[in-house]
Amino acid sequence: MSFSKRIPIFLLRLLALAATISATLIMVTSRDSAQVFNVKFEAKYTNSPTFTYFVLMNAIASGYTLILLFFPTKCSFGHLILIFDLIVALLLDSSISACIAIGQVGKKGNSHAGWLPICGQVPRFCDHVTGAIIAGFVAALVYFLILVYSLHNLINLFSLKN
Amino acid sequence: MSFSKRIPIFLLRLLALAATISATLIMVTSRDSAQVFNVKFEAKYTNSPTFTYFVLMNAIASGYTLILLFFPTKCSFGHLILIFDLIVALLLDSSISACIAIGQVGKKGNSHAGWLPICGQVPRFCDHVTGAIIAGFVAALVYFLILVYSLHNLINLFSLKN
């Protein structure tokens, strides 16, 4: 790939790194507590396996992006990078989707299942989770763009040959 | 793409079609009811926006796969198919991840949030949801394989050129 085509990929990876690190940090620092019926209730990300999964996936994506950004020559696997990028995009997509599903129950509850919303009690926790989901969404979107741009550089996507 | 290389893609799409149709039907037919404290409680997929999203995404993926299987010549967009396949893979991935997150709360509950498990009351509903998630997982996996196989046919993934 020519140098001029590598610059957009480098910038996109830099953005993905910022987004995944932000998502991880915002989720890890989400913490709030409330007193409900004299019982102290503390909300933190480790309370939910989904949020723990989110932190893990974003940390993995940060590490992967960091390696590709700063050790590109040593870790060049050629076209196999496309498959790794695809896997990272799928993992990020999976982690934000799971968090949105749980976040929606936290915000609105589910009257059918008898699950009450908790965001009224721990608003600071919910704000952090929302922020982390937004950062994670940016990361997933950037990885989608990296994939599309890399593919377009290798094969002309607008060619009608099949 | 040569005819012999199209056969595995055709077979994979056939498998993806079976999996997405199964996932949609199993989720749509999931229904169970229970009597809790004299209140009749009915579980169905429309009770949760996540399960509704799952049905919608799997129905879209079924429709897309069906079109590609049976009208391949009329709807040939060349290499752009790769991007559509990527989007479908991401949507399927997103829908099963969200369902697993909610299903996990349904099965185990979340004591920190005060959400009780519901699978003890509506086991038939939970079994259906589990089945739908497995079928959806197969569909997502098949789409991942379609992407890897198509990419490998266009560019040799094991070439070390970058």
mmCIF file of C-alpha atoms in Angstrom:
data_model
loop_
_atom_site.group_PDB
_atom_site.id
_atom_site.type_symbol
_atom_site.label_atom_id
_atom_site.label_comp_id
_atom_site.label_asym_id
_atom_site.label_seq_id
_atom_site.Cartn_x
_atom_site.Cartn_y
_atom_site.Cartn_z
ATOM 1 C CA MET A 1 0.000 0.000 0.000
ATOM 2 C CA SER A 2 1.410 3.422 -0.887
ATOM 3 C CA PHE A 3 2.423 5.915 1.795
ATOM 4 C CA SER A 4 -0.391 8.377 0.934
ATOM 5 C CA LYS A 5 -2.948 5.584 1.380
ATOM 6 C CA ARG A 6 -1.494 4.649 4.751
ATOM 7 C CA ILE A 7 -2.044 8.135 6.250
ATOM 8 C CA PRO A 8 -5.886 7.909 6.460
ATOM 9 C CA ILE A 9 -5.567 4.417 8.001
ATOM 10 C CA PHE A 10 -3.046 5.768 10.535
ATOM 11 C CA LEU A 11 -5.371 8.658 11.452
ATOM 12 C CA LEU A 12 -8.385 6.353 11.719
ATOM 13 C CA ARG A 13 -6.432 3.990 13.986
ATOM 14 C CA LEU A 14 -5.378 6.958 16.150
ATOM 15 C CA LEU A 15 -9.064 7.914 16.482
ATOM 16 C CA ALA A 16 -9.997 4.278 17.246
ATOM 17 C CA LEU A 17 -7.292 4.178 19.934
ATOM 18 C CA ALA A 18 -8.620 7.363 21.563
ATOM 19 C CA ALA A 19 -12.192 6.021 21.427
ATOM 20 C CA THR A 20 -11.425 2.550 22.842
ATOM 21 C CA ILE A 21 -9.226 3.952 25.634
ATOM 22 C CA SER A 22 -11.945 6.514 26.495
ATOM 23 C CA ALA A 23 -14.644 3.816 26.465
ATOM 24 C CA THR A 24 -12.576 1.591 28.779
ATOM 25 C CA LEU A 25 -11.726 4.407 31.216
ATOM 26 C CA ILE A 26 -15.235 5.906 31.314
ATOM 27 C CA MET A 27 -16.741 2.469 32.026
ATOM 28 C CA VAL A 28 -14.115 1.542 34.649
ATOM 29 C CA THR A 29 -14.629 4.816 36.531
ATOM 30 C CA SER A 30 -18.442 4.551 36.515
ATOM 31 C CA ARG A 31 -19.481 4.348 40.151
ATOM 32 C CA ASP A 32 -22.402 5.692 42.144
ATOM 33 C CA SER A 33 -24.224 4.723 45.310
ATOM 34 C CA ALA A 34 -27.718 5.186 46.653
ATOM 35 C CA GLN A 35 -29.631 4.478 49.852
ATOM 36 C CA VAL A 36 -32.757 2.469 49.082
ATOM 37 C CA PHE A 37 -34.928 1.385 52.089
ATOM 38 C CA ASN A 38 -31.938 1.810 54.427
ATOM 39 C CA VAL A 39 -29.881 -0.524 52.291
ATOM 40 C CA LYS A 40 -26.821 1.028 50.698
ATOM 41 C CA PHE A 41 -26.683 0.128 47.057
ATOM 42 C CA GLU A 42 -23.503 0.628 45.095
ATOM 43 C CA ALA A 43 -23.424 0.603 41.319
ATOM 44 C CA LYS A 44 -20.184 -0.228 39.548
ATOM 45 C CA TYR A 45 -19.330 -1.841 36.244
ATOM 46 C CA THR A 46 -18.284 -5.201 37.778
ATOM 47 C CA ASN A 47 -21.893 -5.672 38.956
ATOM 48 C CA SER A 48 -22.820 -6.726 35.437
ATOM 49 C CA PRO A 49 -21.012 -9.348 33.332
ATOM 50 C CA THR A 50 -22.052 -7.316 30.261
ATOM 51 C CA PHE A 51 -20.187 -4.201 31.425
ATOM 52 C CA THR A 52 -17.156 -6.326 32.365
ATOM 53 C CA TYR A 53 -17.248 -7.822 28.846
ATOM 54 C CA PHE A 54 -17.413 -4.283 27.407
ATOM 55 C CA VAL A 55 -14.302 -3.213 29.357
ATOM 56 C CA LEU A 56 -12.425 -6.365 28.303
ATOM 57 C CA MET A 57 -13.273 -5.991 24.587
ATOM 58 C CA ASN A 58 -12.372 -2.291 24.521
ATOM 59 C CA ALA A 59 -9.101 -2.999 26.340
ATOM 60 C CA ILE A 60 -8.255 -5.736 23.796
ATOM 61 C CA ALA A 61 -9.120 -3.362 20.918
ATOM 62 C CA SER A 62 -6.943 -0.604 22.481
ATOM 63 C CA GLY A 63 -3.997 -2.978 22.791
ATOM 64 C CA TYR A 64 -4.416 -4.270 19.240
ATOM 65 C CA THR A 65 -4.693 -0.731 17.814
ATOM 66 C CA LEU A 66 -1.668 0.435 19.822
ATOM 67 C CA ILE A 67 0.467 -2.429 18.493
ATOM 68 C CA LEU A 68 -0.550 -1.718 14.888
ATOM 69 C CA LEU A 69 0.083 2.023 15.297
ATOM 70 C CA PHE A 70 3.531 1.873 16.794
ATOM 71 C CA PHE A 71 5.020 -1.404 15.630
ATOM 72 C CA PRO A 72 3.667 -1.583 12.079
ATOM 73 C CA THR A 73 6.737 -3.074 10.461
ATOM 74 C CA LYS A 74 7.418 -5.808 13.011
ATOM 75 C CA CYS A 75 3.807 -6.935 13.119
ATOM 76 C CA SER A 76 2.946 -6.790 9.475
ATOM 77 C CA PHE A 77 0.856 -9.819 8.588
ATOM 78 C CA GLY A 78 -0.028 -8.429 5.163
ATOM 79 C CA HIS A 79 -3.623 -8.996 4.169
ATOM 80 C CA LEU A 80 -4.354 -11.046 7.285
ATOM 81 C CA ILE A 81 -4.669 -7.658 9.061
ATOM 82 C CA LEU A 82 -8.053 -7.399 7.325
ATOM 83 C CA ILE A 83 -9.287 -10.478 9.186
ATOM 84 C CA PHE A 84 -7.948 -9.177 12.516
ATOM 85 C CA ASP A 85 -9.623 -5.805 11.856
ATOM 86 C CA LEU A 86 -12.850 -7.634 11.038
ATOM 87 C CA ILE A 87 -12.682 -9.610 14.303
ATOM 88 C CA VAL A 88 -12.010 -6.423 16.322
ATOM 89 C CA ALA A 89 -14.940 -4.659 14.588
ATOM 90 C CA LEU A 90 -17.223 -7.618 15.436
ATOM 91 C CA LEU A 91 -16.056 -7.686 19.084
ATOM 92 C CA LEU A 92 -16.594 -3.925 19.525
ATOM 93 C CA ASP A 93 -20.005 -4.168 17.822
ATOM 94 C CA SER A 94 -20.953 -7.058 20.099
ATOM 95 C CA SER A 95 -19.856 -5.234 23.280
ATOM 96 C CA ILE A 96 -21.790 -2.022 22.571
ATOM 97 C CA SER A 97 -24.928 -3.928 21.515
ATOM 98 C CA ALA A 98 -24.907 -5.918 24.758
ATOM 99 C CA CYS A 99 -24.376 -2.723 26.795
ATOM 100 C CA ILE A 100 -27.184 -0.885 25.008
ATOM 101 C CA ALA A 101 -29.548 -3.800 25.768
ATOM 102 C CA ILE A 102 -28.673 -3.758 29.495
ATOM 103 C CA GLY A 103 -28.563 0.066 29.606
ATOM 104 C CA GLN A 104 -32.057 0.211 28.147
ATOM 105 C CA VAL A 105 -33.358 -2.021 30.975
ATOM 106 C CA GLY A 106 -31.458 0.149 33.495
ATOM 107 C CA LYS A 107 -33.098 3.272 32.102
ATOM 108 C CA LYS A 108 -36.630 2.099 31.323
ATOM 109 C CA GLY A 109 -36.865 -1.163 33.263
ATOM 110 C CA ASN A 110 -39.008 -4.015 31.978
ATOM 111 C CA SER A 111 -42.465 -4.122 33.543
ATOM 112 C CA HIS A 112 -43.219 -7.570 32.051
ATOM 113 C CA ALA A 113 -40.231 -9.139 33.795
ATOM 114 C CA GLY A 114 -40.652 -7.009 36.931
ATOM 115 C CA TRP A 115 -37.261 -5.354 36.463
ATOM 116 C CA LEU A 116 -37.329 -1.786 37.802
ATOM 117 C CA PRO A 117 -35.248 0.999 36.237
ATOM 118 C CA ILE A 118 -32.226 1.938 38.353
ATOM 119 C CA CYS A 119 -31.023 5.126 36.652
ATOM 120 C CA GLY A 120 -33.212 7.284 38.906
ATOM 121 C CA GLN A 121 -31.231 6.011 41.939
ATOM 122 C CA VAL A 122 -27.740 6.050 40.424
ATOM 123 C CA PRO A 123 -27.786 8.786 37.751
ATOM 124 C CA ARG A 124 -24.010 9.344 37.774
ATOM 125 C CA PHE A 125 -23.442 5.641 37.053
ATOM 126 C CA CYS A 126 -25.910 5.734 34.161
ATOM 127 C CA ASP A 127 -24.329 8.879 32.696
ATOM 128 C CA HIS A 128 -20.931 7.176 32.720
ATOM 129 C CA VAL A 129 -22.307 4.055 31.056
ATOM 130 C CA THR A 130 -23.986 6.217 28.375
ATOM 131 C CA GLY A 131 -20.665 7.999 27.766
ATOM 132 C CA ALA A 132 -18.809 4.703 27.516
ATOM 133 C CA ILE A 133 -21.372 3.371 25.016
ATOM 134 C CA ILE A 134 -20.988 6.519 22.859
ATOM 135 C CA ALA A 135 -17.162 6.187 22.883
ATOM 136 C CA GLY A 136 -17.498 2.455 22.088
ATOM 137 C CA PHE A 137 -19.869 3.269 19.234
ATOM 138 C CA VAL A 138 -17.345 5.736 17.770
ATOM 139 C CA ALA A 139 -14.654 3.018 18.012
ATOM 140 C CA ALA A 140 -16.848 0.447 16.234
ATOM 141 C CA LEU A 141 -17.750 2.967 13.517
ATOM 142 C CA VAL A 142 -14.073 3.861 12.989
ATOM 143 C CA TYR A 143 -13.202 0.165 12.647
ATOM 144 C CA PHE A 144 -15.967 -0.189 10.062
ATOM 145 C CA LEU A 145 -14.431 2.730 8.122
ATOM 146 C CA ILE A 146 -10.936 1.194 8.423
ATOM 147 C CA LEU A 147 -12.309 -2.033 6.926
ATOM 148 C CA VAL A 148 -14.132 -0.288 4.073
ATOM 149 C CA TYR A 149 -11.143 1.962 3.269
ATOM 150 C CA SER A 150 -8.637 -0.938 3.364
ATOM 151 C CA LEU A 151 -10.896 -3.051 1.151
ATOM 152 C CA HIS A 152 -11.365 -0.211 -1.295
ATOM 153 C CA ASN A 153 -7.581 0.204 -1.538
ATOM 154 C CA LEU A 154 -7.098 -3.481 -2.299
ATOM 155 C CA ILE A 155 -10.027 -4.025 -4.637
ATOM 156 C CA ASN A 156 -12.078 -1.304 -6.268
ATOM 157 C CA LEU A 157 -15.430 -1.637 -4.468
ATOM 158 C CA PHE A 158 -17.271 0.169 -7.216
ATOM 159 C CA SER A 159 -16.104 -2.183 -9.951
ATOM 160 C CA LEU A 160 -19.002 -4.279 -11.257
ATOM 161 C CA LYS A 161 -16.858 -7.323 -11.936
ATOM 162 C CA ASN A 162 -17.912 -10.306 -9.852
ATOM 163 C CA MET B 1 -15.338 -15.303 -9.686
ATOM 164 C CA SER B 2 -15.160 -18.789 -11.207
ATOM 165 C CA PHE B 3 -18.081 -21.217 -10.954
ATOM 166 C CA SER B 4 -16.212 -23.630 -8.634
ATOM 167 C CA LYS B 5 -15.515 -20.773 -6.225
ATOM 168 C CA ARG B 6 -19.169 -19.739 -6.245
ATOM 169 C CA ILE B 7 -20.405 -23.144 -5.008
ATOM 170 C CA PRO B 8 -19.053 -22.830 -1.420
ATOM 171 C CA ILE B 9 -20.525 -19.289 -1.198
ATOM 172 C CA PHE B 10 -23.869 -20.615 -2.455
ATOM 173 C CA LEU B 11 -23.846 -23.430 0.125
ATOM 174 C CA LEU B 12 -22.832 -21.050 2.927
ATOM 175 C CA ARG B 13 -25.639 -18.646 1.966
ATOM 176 C CA LEU B 14 -28.094 -21.559 1.961
ATOM 177 C CA LEU B 15 -26.963 -22.430 5.498
ATOM 178 C CA ALA B 16 -27.206 -18.758 6.550
ATOM 179 C CA LEU B 17 -30.747 -18.612 5.144
ATOM 180 C CA ALA B 18 -31.779 -21.717 7.118
ATOM 181 C CA ALA B 19 -30.200 -20.306 10.292
ATOM 182 C CA THR B 20 -31.717 -16.797 10.039
ATOM 183 C CA ILE B 21 -35.192 -18.158 9.187
ATOM 184 C CA SER B 22 -34.934 -20.626 12.108
ATOM 185 C CA ALA B 23 -33.775 -17.866 14.483
ATOM 186 C CA THR B 24 -36.669 -15.616 13.436
ATOM 187 C CA LEU B 25 -39.302 -18.360 13.719
ATOM 188 C CA ILE B 26 -38.017 -19.777 17.037
ATOM 189 C CA MET B 27 -37.997 -16.281 18.586
ATOM 190 C CA VAL B 28 -41.436 -15.323 17.196
ATOM 191 C CA THR B 29 -43.011 -18.528 18.539
ATOM 192 C CA SER B 30 -41.468 -18.161 22.011
ATOM 193 C CA ARG B 31 -44.350 -17.827 24.428
ATOM 194 C CA ASP B 32 -45.031 -19.027 27.947
ATOM 195 C CA SER B 33 -47.171 -17.907 30.845
ATOM 196 C CA ALA B 34 -47.019 -18.253 34.603
ATOM 197 C CA GLN B 35 -49.161 -17.399 37.611
ATOM 198 C CA VAL B 36 -47.159 -15.337 40.125
ATOM 199 C CA PHE B 37 -49.022 -14.122 43.261
ATOM 200 C CA ASN B 38 -52.376 -14.530 41.459
ATOM 201 C CA VAL B 39 -51.159 -12.287 38.646
ATOM 202 C CA LYS B 40 -50.986 -13.959 35.260
ATOM 203 C CA PHE B 41 -47.684 -13.194 33.640
ATOM 204 C CA GLU B 42 -47.192 -13.840 29.949
ATOM 205 C CA ALA B 43 -43.764 -13.932 28.365
ATOM 206 C CA LYS B 44 -43.430 -13.242 24.668
ATOM 207 C CA TYR B 45 -40.727 -11.774 22.481
ATOM 208 C CA THR B 46 -42.469 -8.392 22.051
ATOM 209 C CA ASN B 47 -42.071 -7.785 25.804
ATOM 210 C CA SER B 48 -38.468 -6.839 25.195
ATOM 211 C CA PRO B 49 -37.202 -4.331 22.614
ATOM 212 C CA THR B 50 -34.024 -6.449 22.407
ATOM 213 C CA PHE B 51 -35.910 -9.562 21.283
ATOM 214 C CA THR B 52 -37.949 -7.476 18.802
ATOM 215 C CA TYR B 53 -34.654 -6.097 17.414
ATOM 216 C CA PHE B 54 -33.348 -9.688 17.123
ATOM 217 C CA VAL B 55 -36.401 -10.750 15.083
ATOM 218 C CA LEU B 56 -36.115 -7.680 12.838
ATOM 219 C CA MET B 57 -32.395 -8.160 12.147
ATOM 220 C CA ASN B 58 -32.755 -11.881 11.428
ATOM 221 C CA ALA B 59 -35.736 -11.199 9.131
ATOM 222 C CA ILE B 60 -33.687 -8.575 7.242
ATOM 223 C CA ALA B 61 -30.747 -11.010 6.958
ATOM 224 C CA SER B 62 -33.116 -13.760 5.686
ATOM 225 C CA GLY B 63 -34.536 -11.433 3.039
ATOM 226 C CA TYR B 64 -31.073 -10.263 1.949
ATOM 227 C CA THR B 65 -29.744 -13.850 1.751
ATOM 228 C CA LEU B 66 -32.827 -15.002 -0.176
ATOM 229 C CA ILE B 67 -32.398 -12.226 -2.753
ATOM 230 C CA LEU B 68 -28.701 -13.041 -3.247
ATOM 231 C CA LEU B 69 -29.418 -16.773 -3.541
ATOM 232 C CA PHE B 70 -32.174 -16.636 -6.106
ATOM 233 C CA PHE B 71 -31.635 -13.434 -8.052
ATOM 234 C CA PRO B 72 -27.835 -13.364 -8.225
ATOM 235 C CA THR B 73 -27.544 -12.021 -11.771
ATOM 236 C CA LYS B 74 -30.079 -9.219 -11.479
ATOM 237 C CA CYS B 75 -28.704 -7.970 -8.181
ATOM 238 C CA SER B 76 -25.008 -8.207 -8.841
ATOM 239 C CA PHE B 77 -23.308 -5.178 -7.335
ATOM 240 C CA GLY B 78 -19.841 -6.643 -7.849
ATOM 241 C CA HIS B 79 -17.479 -6.061 -4.970
ATOM 242 C CA LEU B 80 -20.006 -3.892 -3.107
ATOM 243 C CA ILE B 81 -21.580 -7.211 -2.031
ATOM 244 C CA LEU B 82 -18.643 -7.469 0.404
ATOM 245 C CA ILE B 83 -19.790 -4.294 2.175
ATOM 246 C CA PHE B 84 -23.405 -5.506 2.321
ATOM 247 C CA ASP B 85 -22.197 -8.862 3.688
ATOM 248 C CA LEU B 86 -20.121 -7.001 6.274
ATOM 249 C CA ILE B 87 -23.133 -4.918 7.364
ATOM 250 C CA VAL B 88 -25.321 -8.046 7.656
ATOM 251 C CA ALA B 89 -22.592 -9.796 9.703
ATOM 252 C CA LEU B 90 -22.388 -6.772 12.039
ATOM 253 C CA LEU B 91 -26.186 -6.596 12.423
ATOM 254 C CA LEU B 92 -26.459 -10.331 13.220
ATOM 255 C CA ASP B 93 -23.531 -10.064 15.652
ATOM 256 C CA SER B 94 -25.167 -7.076 17.344
ATOM 257 C CA SER B 95 -28.563 -8.809 17.668
ATOM 258 C CA ILE B 96 -27.214 -12.003 19.269
ATOM 259 C CA SER B 97 -24.947 -10.059 21.654
ATOM 260 C CA ALA B 98 -27.881 -7.953 22.865
ATOM 261 C CA CYS B 99 -30.023 -11.098 23.298
ATOM 262 C CA ILE B 100 -27.306 -12.935 25.220
ATOM 263 C CA ALA B 101 -26.993 -9.938 27.588
ATOM 264 C CA ILE B 102 -30.747 -9.877 28.299
ATOM 265 C CA GLY B 103 -30.980 -13.692 28.366
ATOM 266 C CA GLN B 104 -28.232 -13.799 30.985
ATOM 267 C CA VAL B 105 -30.267 -11.447 33.227
ATOM 268 C CA GLY B 106 -33.373 -13.570 32.582
ATOM 269 C CA LYS B 107 -31.517 -16.711 33.616
ATOM 270 C CA LYS B 108 -29.363 -15.482 36.510
ATOM 271 C CA GLY B 109 -30.978 -12.136 37.392
ATOM 272 C CA ASN B 110 -28.868 -9.295 38.738
ATOM 273 C CA SER B 111 -28.910 -9.053 42.532
ATOM 274 C CA HIS B 112 -27.154 -5.641 42.496
ATOM 275 C CA ALA B 113 -29.920 -4.087 40.404
ATOM 276 C CA GLY B 114 -32.670 -6.096 42.109
ATOM 277 C CA TRP B 115 -33.643 -7.845 38.878
ATOM 278 C CA LEU B 116 -34.911 -11.353 39.608
ATOM 279 C CA PRO B 117 -34.380 -14.239 37.170
ATOM 280 C CA ILE B 118 -37.548 -15.164 35.283
ATOM 281 C CA CYS B 119 -36.541 -18.442 33.607
ATOM 282 C CA GLY B 120 -37.788 -20.482 36.581
ATOM 283 C CA GLN B 121 -41.323 -19.141 35.953
ATOM 284 C CA VAL B 122 -41.345 -19.307 32.159
ATOM 285 C CA PRO B 123 -38.943 -22.140 31.215
ATOM 286 C CA ARG B 124 -40.484 -22.778 27.785
ATOM 287 C CA PHE B 125 -39.972 -19.122 26.837
ATOM 288 C CA CYS B 126 -36.333 -19.252 27.942
ATOM 289 C CA ASP B 127 -35.693 -22.489 26.021
ATOM 290 C CA HIS B 128 -37.042 -20.867 22.854
ATOM 291 C CA VAL B 129 -34.900 -17.767 23.349
ATOM 292 C CA THR B 130 -31.823 -19.988 23.888
ATOM 293 C CA GLY B 131 -32.639 -21.882 20.667
ATOM 294 C CA ALA B 132 -33.088 -18.628 18.755
ATOM 295 C CA ILE B 133 -29.743 -17.319 20.052
ATOM 296 C CA ILE B 134 -27.984 -20.544 18.948
ATOM 297 C CA ALA B 135 -29.531 -20.305 15.450
ATOM 298 C CA GLY B 136 -28.594 -16.602 15.294
ATOM 299 C CA PHE B 137 -25.045 -17.452 16.353
ATOM 300 C CA VAL B 138 -24.768 -20.023 13.540
ATOM 301 C CA ALA B 139 -26.009 -17.371 11.066
ATOM 302 C CA ALA B 140 -23.441 -14.805 12.285
ATOM 303 C CA LEU B 141 -20.656 -17.398 12.118
ATOM 304 C CA VAL B 142 -21.664 -18.398 8.565
ATOM 305 C CA TYR B 143 -21.616 -14.725 7.491
ATOM 306 C CA PHE B 144 -18.137 -14.393 8.987
ATOM 307 C CA LEU B 145 -17.040 -17.418 6.908
ATOM 308 C CA ILE B 146 -18.678 -15.958 3.767
ATOM 309 C CA LEU B 147 -16.685 -12.747 4.304
ATOM 310 C CA VAL B 148 -13.374 -14.554 4.901
ATOM 311 C CA TYR B 149 -13.907 -16.883 1.920
ATOM 312 C CA SER B 150 -14.928 -14.029 -0.432
ATOM 313 C CA LEU B 151 -11.940 -11.943 0.685
ATOM 314 C CA HIS B 152 -9.590 -14.864 0.224
ATOM 315 C CA ASN B 153 -10.883 -15.364 -3.330
ATOM 316 C CA LEU B 154 -10.292 -11.714 -4.206
ATOM 317 C CA ILE B 155 -6.967 -11.189 -2.461
ATOM 318 C CA ASN B 156 -4.726 -13.909 -1.139
ATOM 319 C CA LEU B 157 -5.035 -13.462 2.634
ATOM 320 C CA PHE B 158 -1.798 -15.317 3.275
ATOM 321 C CA SER B 159 0.290 -13.085 1.042
ATOM 322 C CA LEU B 160 2.683 -10.966 3.112
ATOM 323 C CA LYS B 161 2.504 -7.968 0.773
ATOM 324 C CA ASN B 162 1.081 -4.908 2.473
#
